[in-house]
Coordinates of C-alpha atoms and ligand atoms in Angstrom, one line a residue:
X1 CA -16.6 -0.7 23.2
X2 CA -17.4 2.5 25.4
X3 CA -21.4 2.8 25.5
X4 CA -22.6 5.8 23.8
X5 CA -23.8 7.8 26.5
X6 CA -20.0 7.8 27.6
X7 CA -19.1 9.8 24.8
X8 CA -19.2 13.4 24.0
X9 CA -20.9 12.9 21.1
X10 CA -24.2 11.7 23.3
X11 CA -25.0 15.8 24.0
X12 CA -24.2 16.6 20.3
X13 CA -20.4 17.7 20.8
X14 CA -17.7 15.7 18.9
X15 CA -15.0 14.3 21.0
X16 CA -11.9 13.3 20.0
X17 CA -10.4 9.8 18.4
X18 CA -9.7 7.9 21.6
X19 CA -8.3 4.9 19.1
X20 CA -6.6 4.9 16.3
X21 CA -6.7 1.3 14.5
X22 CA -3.8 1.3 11.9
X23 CA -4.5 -0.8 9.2
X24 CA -0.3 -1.6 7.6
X25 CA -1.6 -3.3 5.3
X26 CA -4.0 -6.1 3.6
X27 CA -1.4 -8.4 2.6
X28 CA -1.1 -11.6 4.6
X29 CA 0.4 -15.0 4.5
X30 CA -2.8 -16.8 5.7
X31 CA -6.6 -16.8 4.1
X32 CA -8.8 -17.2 7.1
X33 CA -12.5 -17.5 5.7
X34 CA -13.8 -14.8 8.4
X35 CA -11.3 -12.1 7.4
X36 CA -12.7 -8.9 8.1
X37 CA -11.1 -6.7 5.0
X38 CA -12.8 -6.5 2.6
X39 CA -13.6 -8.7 -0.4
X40 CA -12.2 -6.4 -3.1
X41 CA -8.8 -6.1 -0.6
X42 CA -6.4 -6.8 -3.8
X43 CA -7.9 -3.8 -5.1
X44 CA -6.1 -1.6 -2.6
X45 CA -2.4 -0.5 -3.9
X46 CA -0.3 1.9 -2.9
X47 CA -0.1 1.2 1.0
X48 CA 0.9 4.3 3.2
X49 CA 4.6 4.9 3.4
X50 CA 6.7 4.8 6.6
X51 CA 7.0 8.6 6.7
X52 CA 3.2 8.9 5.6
X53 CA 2.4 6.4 8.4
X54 CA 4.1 8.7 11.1
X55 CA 2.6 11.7 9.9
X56 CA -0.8 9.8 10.9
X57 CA 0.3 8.8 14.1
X58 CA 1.3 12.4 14.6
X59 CA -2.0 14.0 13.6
X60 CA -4.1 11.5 15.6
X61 CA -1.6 11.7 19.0
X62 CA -2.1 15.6 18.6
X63 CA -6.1 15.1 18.5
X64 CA -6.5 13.4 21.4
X65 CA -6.3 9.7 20.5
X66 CA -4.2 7.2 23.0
X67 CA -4.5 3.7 22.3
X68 CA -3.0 2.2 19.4
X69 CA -3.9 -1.0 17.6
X70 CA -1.7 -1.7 14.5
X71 CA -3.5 -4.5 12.6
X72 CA -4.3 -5.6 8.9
X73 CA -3.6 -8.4 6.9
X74 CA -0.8 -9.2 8.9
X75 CA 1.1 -6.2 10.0
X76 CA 4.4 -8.2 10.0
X77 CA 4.5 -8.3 6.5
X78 CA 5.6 -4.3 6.8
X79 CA 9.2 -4.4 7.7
X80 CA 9.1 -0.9 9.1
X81 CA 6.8 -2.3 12.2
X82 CA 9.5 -1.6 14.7
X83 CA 10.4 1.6 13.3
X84 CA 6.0 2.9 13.5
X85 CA 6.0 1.2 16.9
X86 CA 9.4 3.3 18.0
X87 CA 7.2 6.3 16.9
X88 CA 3.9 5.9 18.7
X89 CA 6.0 5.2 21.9
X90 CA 8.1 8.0 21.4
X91 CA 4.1 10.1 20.5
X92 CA 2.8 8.5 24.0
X93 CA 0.5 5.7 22.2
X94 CA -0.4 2.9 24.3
X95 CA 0.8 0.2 21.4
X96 CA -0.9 -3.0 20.4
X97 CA 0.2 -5.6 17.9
X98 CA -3.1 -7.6 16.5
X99 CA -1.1 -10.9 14.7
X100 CA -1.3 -13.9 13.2
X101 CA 2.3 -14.2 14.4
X102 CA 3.5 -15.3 10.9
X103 CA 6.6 -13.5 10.0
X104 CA 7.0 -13.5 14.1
X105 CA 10.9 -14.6 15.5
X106 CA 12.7 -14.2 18.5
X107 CA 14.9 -11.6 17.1
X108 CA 11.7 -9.9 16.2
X109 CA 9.9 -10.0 19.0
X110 CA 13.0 -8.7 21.4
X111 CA 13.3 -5.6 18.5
X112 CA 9.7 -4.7 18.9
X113 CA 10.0 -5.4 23.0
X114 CA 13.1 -3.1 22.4
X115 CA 11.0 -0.6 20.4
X116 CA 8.6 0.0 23.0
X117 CA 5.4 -2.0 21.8
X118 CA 3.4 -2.8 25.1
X119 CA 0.7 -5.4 24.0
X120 CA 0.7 -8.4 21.5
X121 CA -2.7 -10.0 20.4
X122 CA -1.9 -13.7 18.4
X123 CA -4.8 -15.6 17.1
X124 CA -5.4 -18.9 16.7
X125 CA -7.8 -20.7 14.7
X126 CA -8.4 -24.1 16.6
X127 CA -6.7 -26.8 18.7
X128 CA -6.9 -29.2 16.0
X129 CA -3.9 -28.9 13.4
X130 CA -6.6 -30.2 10.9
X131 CA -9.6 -27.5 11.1
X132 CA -6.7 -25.0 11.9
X133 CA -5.3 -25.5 8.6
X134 CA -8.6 -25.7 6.3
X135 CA -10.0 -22.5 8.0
X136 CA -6.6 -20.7 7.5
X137 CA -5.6 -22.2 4.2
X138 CA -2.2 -22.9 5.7
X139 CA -0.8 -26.5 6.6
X140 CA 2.5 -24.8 8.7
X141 CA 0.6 -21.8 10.4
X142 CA -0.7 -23.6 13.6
X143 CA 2.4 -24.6 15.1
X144 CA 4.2 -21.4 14.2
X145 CA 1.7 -19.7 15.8
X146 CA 1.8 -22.2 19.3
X147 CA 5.9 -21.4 18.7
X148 CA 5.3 -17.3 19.2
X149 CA 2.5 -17.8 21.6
X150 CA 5.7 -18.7 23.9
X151 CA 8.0 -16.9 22.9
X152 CA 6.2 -13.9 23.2
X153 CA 5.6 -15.0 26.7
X154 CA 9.0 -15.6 27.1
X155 CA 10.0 -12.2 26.4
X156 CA 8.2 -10.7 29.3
X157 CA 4.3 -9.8 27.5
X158 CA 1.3 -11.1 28.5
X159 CA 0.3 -13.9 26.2
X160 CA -3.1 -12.2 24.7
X161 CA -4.7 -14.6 22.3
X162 CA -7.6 -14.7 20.3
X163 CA -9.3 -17.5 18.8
X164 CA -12.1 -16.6 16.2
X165 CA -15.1 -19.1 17.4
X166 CA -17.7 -20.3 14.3
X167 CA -19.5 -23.8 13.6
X168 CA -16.2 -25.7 12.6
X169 CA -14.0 -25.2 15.7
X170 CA -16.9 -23.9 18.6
X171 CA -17.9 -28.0 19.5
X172 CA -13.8 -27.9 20.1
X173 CA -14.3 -25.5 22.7
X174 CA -13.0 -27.3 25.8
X175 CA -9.3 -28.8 24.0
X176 CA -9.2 -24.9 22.1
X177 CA -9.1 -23.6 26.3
X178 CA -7.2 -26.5 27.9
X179 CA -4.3 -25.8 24.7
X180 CA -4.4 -22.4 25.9
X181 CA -4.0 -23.1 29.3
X182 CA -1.3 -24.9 28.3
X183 CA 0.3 -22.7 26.4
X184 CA 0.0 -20.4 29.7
X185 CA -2.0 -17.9 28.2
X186 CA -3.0 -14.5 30.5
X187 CA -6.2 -13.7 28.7
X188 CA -8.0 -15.3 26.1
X189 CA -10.6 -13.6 23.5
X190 CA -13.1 -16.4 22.8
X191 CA -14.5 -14.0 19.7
X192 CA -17.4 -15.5 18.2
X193 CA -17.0 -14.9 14.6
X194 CA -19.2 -12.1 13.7
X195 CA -20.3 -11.5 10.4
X196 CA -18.4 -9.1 8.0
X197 CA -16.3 -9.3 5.3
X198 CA -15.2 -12.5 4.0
X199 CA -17.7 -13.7 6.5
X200 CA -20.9 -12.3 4.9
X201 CA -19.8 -14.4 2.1
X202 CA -19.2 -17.6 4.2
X203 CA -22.0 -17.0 6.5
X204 CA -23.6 -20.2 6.0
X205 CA -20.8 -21.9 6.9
X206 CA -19.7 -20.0 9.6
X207 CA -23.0 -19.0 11.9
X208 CA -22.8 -21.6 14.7
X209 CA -26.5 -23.0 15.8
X210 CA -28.0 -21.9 19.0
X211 CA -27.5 -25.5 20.3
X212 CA -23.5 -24.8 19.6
X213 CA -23.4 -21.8 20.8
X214 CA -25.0 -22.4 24.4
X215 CA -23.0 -25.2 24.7
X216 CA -19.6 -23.1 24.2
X217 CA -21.2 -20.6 26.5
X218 CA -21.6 -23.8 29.4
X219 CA -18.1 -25.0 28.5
X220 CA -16.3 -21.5 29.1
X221 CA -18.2 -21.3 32.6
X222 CA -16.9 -24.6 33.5
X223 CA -13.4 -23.6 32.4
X224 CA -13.8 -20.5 34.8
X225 CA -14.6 -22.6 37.9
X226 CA -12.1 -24.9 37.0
X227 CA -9.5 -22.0 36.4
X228 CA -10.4 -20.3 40.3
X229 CA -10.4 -23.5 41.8
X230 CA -7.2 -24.0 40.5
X231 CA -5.8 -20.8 41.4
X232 CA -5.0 -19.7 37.5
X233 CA -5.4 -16.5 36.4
X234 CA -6.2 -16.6 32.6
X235 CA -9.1 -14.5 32.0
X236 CA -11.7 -15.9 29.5
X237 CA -13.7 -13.3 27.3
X238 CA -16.5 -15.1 25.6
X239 CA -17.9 -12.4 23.1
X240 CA -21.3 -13.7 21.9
X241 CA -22.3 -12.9 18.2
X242 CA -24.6 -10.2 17.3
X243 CA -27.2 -12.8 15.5
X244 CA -28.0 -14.6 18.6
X245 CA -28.4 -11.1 20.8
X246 CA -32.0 -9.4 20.9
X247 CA -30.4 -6.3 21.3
X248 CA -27.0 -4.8 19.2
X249 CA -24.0 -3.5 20.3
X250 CA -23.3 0.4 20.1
X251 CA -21.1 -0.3 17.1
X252 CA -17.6 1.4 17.8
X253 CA -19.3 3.4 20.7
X254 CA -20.9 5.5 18.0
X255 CA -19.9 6.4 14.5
X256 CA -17.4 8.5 14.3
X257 CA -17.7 8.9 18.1
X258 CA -14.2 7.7 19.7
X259 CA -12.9 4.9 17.2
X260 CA -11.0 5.7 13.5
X261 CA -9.6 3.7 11.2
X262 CA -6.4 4.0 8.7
X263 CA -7.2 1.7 6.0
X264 CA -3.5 1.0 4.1
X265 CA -4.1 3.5 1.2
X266 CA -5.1 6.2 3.7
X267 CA -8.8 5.7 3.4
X268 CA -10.2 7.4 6.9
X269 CA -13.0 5.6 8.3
X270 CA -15.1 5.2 11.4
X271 CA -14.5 1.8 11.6
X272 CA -13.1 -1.2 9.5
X273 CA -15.6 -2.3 7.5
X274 CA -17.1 1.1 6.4
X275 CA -15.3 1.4 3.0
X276 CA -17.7 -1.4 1.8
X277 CA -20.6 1.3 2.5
X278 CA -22.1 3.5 -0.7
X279 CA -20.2 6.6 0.1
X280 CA -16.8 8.0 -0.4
X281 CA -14.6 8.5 2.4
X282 CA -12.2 10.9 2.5
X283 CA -8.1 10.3 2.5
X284 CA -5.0 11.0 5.0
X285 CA -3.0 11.5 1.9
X286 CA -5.5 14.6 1.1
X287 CA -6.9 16.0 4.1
X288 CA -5.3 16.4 7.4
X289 CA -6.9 13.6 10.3
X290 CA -8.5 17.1 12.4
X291 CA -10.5 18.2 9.1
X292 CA -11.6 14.2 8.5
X293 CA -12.7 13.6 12.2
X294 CA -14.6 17.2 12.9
X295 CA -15.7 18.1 9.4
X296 CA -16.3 15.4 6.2
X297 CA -19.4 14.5 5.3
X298 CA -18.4 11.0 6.1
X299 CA -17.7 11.2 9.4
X300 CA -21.0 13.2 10.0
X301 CA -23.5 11.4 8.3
X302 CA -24.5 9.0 11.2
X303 CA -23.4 11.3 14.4
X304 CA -26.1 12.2 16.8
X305 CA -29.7 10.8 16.0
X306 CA -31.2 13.3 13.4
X307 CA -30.3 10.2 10.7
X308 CA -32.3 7.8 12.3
X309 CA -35.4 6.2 11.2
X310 CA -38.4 4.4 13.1
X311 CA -38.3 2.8 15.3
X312 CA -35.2 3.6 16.2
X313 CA -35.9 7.4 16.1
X314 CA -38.6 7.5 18.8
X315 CA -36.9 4.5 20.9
X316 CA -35.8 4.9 24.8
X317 CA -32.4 2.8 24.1
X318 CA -31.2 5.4 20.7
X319 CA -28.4 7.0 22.7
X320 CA -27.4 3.5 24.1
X321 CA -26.6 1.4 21.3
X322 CA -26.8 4.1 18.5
X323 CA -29.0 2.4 16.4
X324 CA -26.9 -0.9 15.9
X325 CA -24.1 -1.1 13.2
X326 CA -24.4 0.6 10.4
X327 CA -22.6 -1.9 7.8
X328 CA -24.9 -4.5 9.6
X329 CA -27.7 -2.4 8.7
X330 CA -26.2 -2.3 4.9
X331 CA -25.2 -5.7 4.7
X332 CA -28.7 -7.2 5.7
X333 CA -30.9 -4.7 4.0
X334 CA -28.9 -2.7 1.8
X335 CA -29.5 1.0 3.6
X336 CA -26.7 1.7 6.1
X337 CA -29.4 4.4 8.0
X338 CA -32.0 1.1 8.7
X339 CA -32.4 0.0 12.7
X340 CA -29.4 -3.0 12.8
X341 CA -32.0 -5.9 12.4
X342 CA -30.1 -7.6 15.1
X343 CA -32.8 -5.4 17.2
X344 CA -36.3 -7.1 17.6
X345 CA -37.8 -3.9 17.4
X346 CA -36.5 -3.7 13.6
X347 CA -38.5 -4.6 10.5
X348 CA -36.2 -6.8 9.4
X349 CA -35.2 -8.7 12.0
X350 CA -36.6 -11.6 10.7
X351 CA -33.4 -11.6 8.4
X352 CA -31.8 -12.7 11.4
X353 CA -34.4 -14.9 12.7
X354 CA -34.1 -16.9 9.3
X355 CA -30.2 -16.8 9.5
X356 CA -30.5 -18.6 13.1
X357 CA -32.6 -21.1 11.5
X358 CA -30.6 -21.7 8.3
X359 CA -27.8 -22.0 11.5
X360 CA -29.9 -25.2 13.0
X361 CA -29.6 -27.6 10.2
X362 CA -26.6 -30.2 10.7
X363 CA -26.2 -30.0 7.2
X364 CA -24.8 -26.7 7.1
X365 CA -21.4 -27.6 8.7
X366 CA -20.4 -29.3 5.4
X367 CA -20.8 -25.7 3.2
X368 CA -17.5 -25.4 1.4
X369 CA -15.7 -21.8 2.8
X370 CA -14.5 -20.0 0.6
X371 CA -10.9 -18.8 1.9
X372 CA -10.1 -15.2 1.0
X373 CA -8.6 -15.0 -2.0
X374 CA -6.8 -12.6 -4.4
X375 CA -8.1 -14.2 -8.0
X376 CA -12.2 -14.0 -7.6
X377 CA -13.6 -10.4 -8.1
X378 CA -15.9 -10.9 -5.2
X379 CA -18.7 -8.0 -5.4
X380 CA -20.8 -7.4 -2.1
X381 CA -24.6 -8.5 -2.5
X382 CA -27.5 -8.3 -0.8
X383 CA -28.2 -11.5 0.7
Ligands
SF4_401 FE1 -31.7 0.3 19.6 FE2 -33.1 1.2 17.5 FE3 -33.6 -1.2 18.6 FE4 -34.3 1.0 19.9 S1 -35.2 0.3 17.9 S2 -33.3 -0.8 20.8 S3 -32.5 2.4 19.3 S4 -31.7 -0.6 17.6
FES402 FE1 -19.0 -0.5 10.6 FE2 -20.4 -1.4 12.7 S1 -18.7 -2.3 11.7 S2 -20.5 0.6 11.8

């Protein structure tokens, strides 16, 4: 995330997409309990076709935008991967594939090498086969995933990975780092699981404690002094969770600042969880990207800080972190323009204070997650 006052947007002018995060599609092999599309994902038909999906990448190069995350679901599943990835190298994209790393081979990985894609991303969701398997709804998926993990060192990328951190699998914190160590990992995205999408609605089960949480923080620090004394370069990222800051992030950098989002029917949006927002937003497959980014009503309605309301409007910090998140805002108290109650200077941060103390009670850890689903018509609520 760029901070705010980075952007153009900070003195009122619109800058251009910096990212583009392409959304293939929402289909995908596994069911992870955190997944951050949303509930109503089955919903979404009619996925962007290959020549649709290069006329985005074209638009977006031509605005400005350089880095290129292709993402989900799982963008394996679309078998015309190498073909996009051929395109943004041949447009100038810096490439990156986000993946669970099912549908992932050698042959594969040597034709997307061969196709220019610079960067792969694989998550895993423990070092125990077990929790792996109940979190992701999938029994096989955890050593397929330790398989490609090498492979995809093997074939000359840094091995990238990401492992989603919540109450189940953060206490596993040292063997989830020493497994990735072993697997000779370059860099590894310790992402504590933050709280949208399928993870609203397993939140209970999800929010580590405080307790948990300070421990993991200890246990990567140890990891890094044991890493330098060692000599071994594998970066360790420990992203903390926006209900344990006092402070939130600058969501994207700003909405509609540097970050946009494809969704897989063409849906444009600021960032990936804004379709679940009480607006319309408008459509690649209707409006070219330059008219979307500069002009719709979407992609203005939180730019600048006209929109914002006490305390936010008045505050010192508005043109650092924006505000907060505005589906955070939504989620928690169901207006998207509220001050993200992550902030203690919000209203409602006591939402979060009560969430951190739901978080403290032992029992908590035996909530049944729900895994994400195609059969249940899951509606968002208010919590
Ligand atoms: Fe940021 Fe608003 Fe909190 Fe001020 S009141 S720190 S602008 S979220
Ligand atoms: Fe949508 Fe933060 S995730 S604005």
């Amino acid at each position: 995330m760029t901070d705010r006052t980075d952007t153009a947007t900070a003195n009122g002018e619109t800058g251009a997409p910096l990212w583009l995060l392409a959304e293939l599609t929402y289909r995908c092999p596994l069911q992870c309990s955190y997944c951050s599309n949303p509930l109503d994902f089955a919903a979404v038909k009619q996925e962007l076709t290959t020549a649709e999906w290069i006329d985005v990448l074209t638009q977006a190069r031509a605005m400005g935008a350089v880095q290129l995350g292709f993402s989900g679901g799982e963008p394996l599943v679309r078998k015309d991967l190498e073909t996009l990835v051929a395109e943004a190298r041949r447009l100038g994209f810096y490439t990156n594939l986000i993946t669970s790393a099912l549908g992932l081979d050698e042959a594969r990985i040597h034709a997307l090498r061969d196709a220019g894609l610079d960067h792969i991303q694989i998550s895993l969701q423990a070092s125990d086969p077990d929790v792996a398997a109940a979190v992701a709804g999938s029994a096989k998926a955890h050593a397929k995933k330790l398989a490609m993990a090498r492979a995809v060192k093997d074939a000359g990328y840094p091995m990238v990975l990401n492992v989603v951190l919540h109450r189940h699998n953060i206490d596993q914190l040292d063997t989830i780092i020493a497994l990735c160590d072993d697997l000779g990992a370059d860099a590894v995205e310790l992402a504590n699981c933050q709280i949208y999408g399928w993870a609203h609605l397993n939140r209970a089960g999800l929010l580590p404690s405080q307790a948990q949480l300070e421990a993991a923080e200890a246990t990567t620090q140890r990891w890094r002094q044991r890493l330098a004394e060692r000599g071994r370069d594998m970066r360790l990222l420990f992203v903390v969770p926006d209900y344990y800051a006092d402070r939130p992030k600058a969501c994207m950098g700003g909405w509609g600042s540097i970050f946009m989002t494809v969704a897989p029917d063409g849906a444009v949006l600021p960032c990936h969880s804004a379709r679940m927002l009480p607006m319309d937003f408008p459509n690649a497959r209707e409006r070219p990207l330059q008219e979307i980014w500069y002009d719709s009503a979407a992609f203005n309605r939180y730019r600048g800080d006209d929109w914002m309301q006490e305390p936010c409007r008045s505050c010192d910090e508005r043109h650092k972190d924006v505000g907060g998140c505005r589906c955070q805002a939504y989620m928690l108290t169901g207006d998207p323009a509220a001050t993200d109650p992550v902030c203690d200077l919000s209203p409602d941060h006591h939402l979060i204070e009560a969430a951190r103390r739901e978080a403290a009670d032992d029992g908590r850890s035996a909530q049944a997650l729900t895994l994400r689903n195609t059969r249940e018509s899951q509606v968002f609520c208010r919590t």
